[in-house]
C-alpha angles and dihedrals in degrees: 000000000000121000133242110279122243095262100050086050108039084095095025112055107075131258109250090098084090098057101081106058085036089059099045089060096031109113102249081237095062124104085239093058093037090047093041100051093047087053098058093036081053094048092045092044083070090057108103101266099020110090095107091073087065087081088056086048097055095044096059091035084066096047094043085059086053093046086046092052096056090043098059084038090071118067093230108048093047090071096044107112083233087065095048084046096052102056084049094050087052085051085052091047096053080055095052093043096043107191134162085257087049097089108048082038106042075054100061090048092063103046080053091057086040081052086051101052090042085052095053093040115182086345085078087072094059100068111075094230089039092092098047086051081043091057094041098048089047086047095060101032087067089051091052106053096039091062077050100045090228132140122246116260117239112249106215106162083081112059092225093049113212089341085081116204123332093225089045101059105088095192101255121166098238083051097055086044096054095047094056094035082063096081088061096078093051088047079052107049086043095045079047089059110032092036096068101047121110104270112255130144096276092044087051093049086050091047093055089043083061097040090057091042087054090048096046095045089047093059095058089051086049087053096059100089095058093065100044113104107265086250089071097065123106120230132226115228116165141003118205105212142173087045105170094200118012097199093069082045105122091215131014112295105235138055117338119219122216118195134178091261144326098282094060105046087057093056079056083055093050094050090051090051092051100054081040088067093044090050093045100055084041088058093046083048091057099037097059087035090065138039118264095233078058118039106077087059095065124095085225090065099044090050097047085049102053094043086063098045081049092056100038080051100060096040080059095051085052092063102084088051091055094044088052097265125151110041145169102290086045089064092050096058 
């Protein structure tokens, strides 16, 4: 399969390319050498054998959030790209440790790297790493505020907002899909609040005015995949079928994605929980819009169904890519 091209990645690959030479001149006493350590020791603590490492990781990750806090404490360093990267670094670590603290904390990591970019404005686009932290940062901040069915703060200390400049968007994939995914947190603030009201006639029209704002921004999600390079698409290439009983099944028992790597077939996946949200505040709309004796009988509500079945569907036939299947020797077959 061939790979997505330069110009459709350059957004849209992650970030994390930049770490390595950064560490190897990093002081040992710096918060990017301190973050970064306590994630590796925290991804090779999950390897069989290797949990014992997790007390090592624990322990740097705590001095790297001291070291953090000093940093942001002195106006130069604040505004250095490592800081910015650090804080990053401890939110990728909450998601490596899981625990039942990493998302509230993993969180509070990220409103401090949000607190960071508003803090170096436009002069975070001078600095050649500064757009990549722009785009992660973003990235996560969505993410963010829509678990927490918040809006999106405005982010005024850079002219284009979270837009971010217009020279500086180099038309990835992931880029184009968290513009528009940043409409979802403010549907969901507003379905938290107007969702639960006693029903009366200007609840219901509000209700329909969502309803038709989480179907309108749905469809330019659902755009979004016309309008991505053909390097990006997934292939089918295999379907298990005449399974008798689908809990003994070694992989999912349907059709099987293949993508170009990893990364890209999570964007895929962040582009199916985001429609997932849209067609799941559409389907609340609905629910509290008609009667329950009545409402599987609609075509609204079928189609809303089986868009979400369709999308649950294909984040399960991603799965055995994720897990390594299928592979090579599959192909060949």
């Amino acid at each position: 399969m061939k790979g997505p091209t330069n110009a459709s990645t350059k957004t849209s690959r992650g970030y994390l390319e930049y770490l390595l030479p950064a560490y190897f001149t990093a002081d040992p006493r710096s918060p990017l050498f301190a973050a970064l350590s306590a994630t590796a020791l925290a991804t090779f603590s999950k390897r069989p054998g290797r949990k014992t490492l997790m007390y090592n990781a624990q322990k740097t990750y705590l001095i790297a959030v001291a070291l953090i806090q000093k940093a942001v404490a002195d106006p130069i360093e604040a505004k250095m790209d490592t800081t910015i990267v650090s804080v990053l670094l401890l939110g990728l670590y909450e998601t490596i440790t899981c625990t039942e603290h990493s998302l509230p904390t993993w969180g509070k990591h990220v409103d401090g790297a949000v607190a960071l970019v508003k803090h170096r404005g436009d002069d975070l686009f001078r600095s050649p790493l500064g757009p990549r932290i722009f785009y992660w940062v973003r990235a996560q901040m969505v993410v963010n505020q829509i678990t927490r069915c918040q809006p999106v703060q405005k982010l005024e200390s850079i002219a284009e907002g979270w837009t971010g400049p217009i020279d500086s968007l180099e038309g990835g994939a992931m880029n184009l899909l968290v513009i528009l995914a940043m409409q979802i947190p403010t549907l969901r603030a507003t379905a938290k609040g107007i969702l639960r009201r006693p029903m009366s006639m200007d609840t219901a029209a509000e209700i329909v005015e969502l309803m038709y704002e989480a179907q309108r921004v749905d469809r330019e999600i659902a755009a979004w995949i016309f309008k991505i390079p053909d390097d990006w698409k997934y292939t089918i290439v295999g379907i298990i079928k005449g399974i008798e009983n689908p809990a003994t099944v070694q992989y999912y028992p349907g059709p099987m994605h293949s993508y170009f790597d990893l990364w890209t077939a999570n964007i895929w996946n962040n582009y199916r929980s985001y429609r997932i949200f849209c067609q799941m505040i559409i389907l609340n709309c609905l629910e509290r819009l008609i009667p329950s004796w009545e409402i599987t009988s609609t075509s609204e509500y079928c189609s809303t169904i089986a868009t979400l079945q369709a999308l649950v569907n294909d984040v399960c036939s991603s799965v055995p890519f994720h897990l390594g299947f299928p592979n090579s020797a599959y192909h060949e077959k």
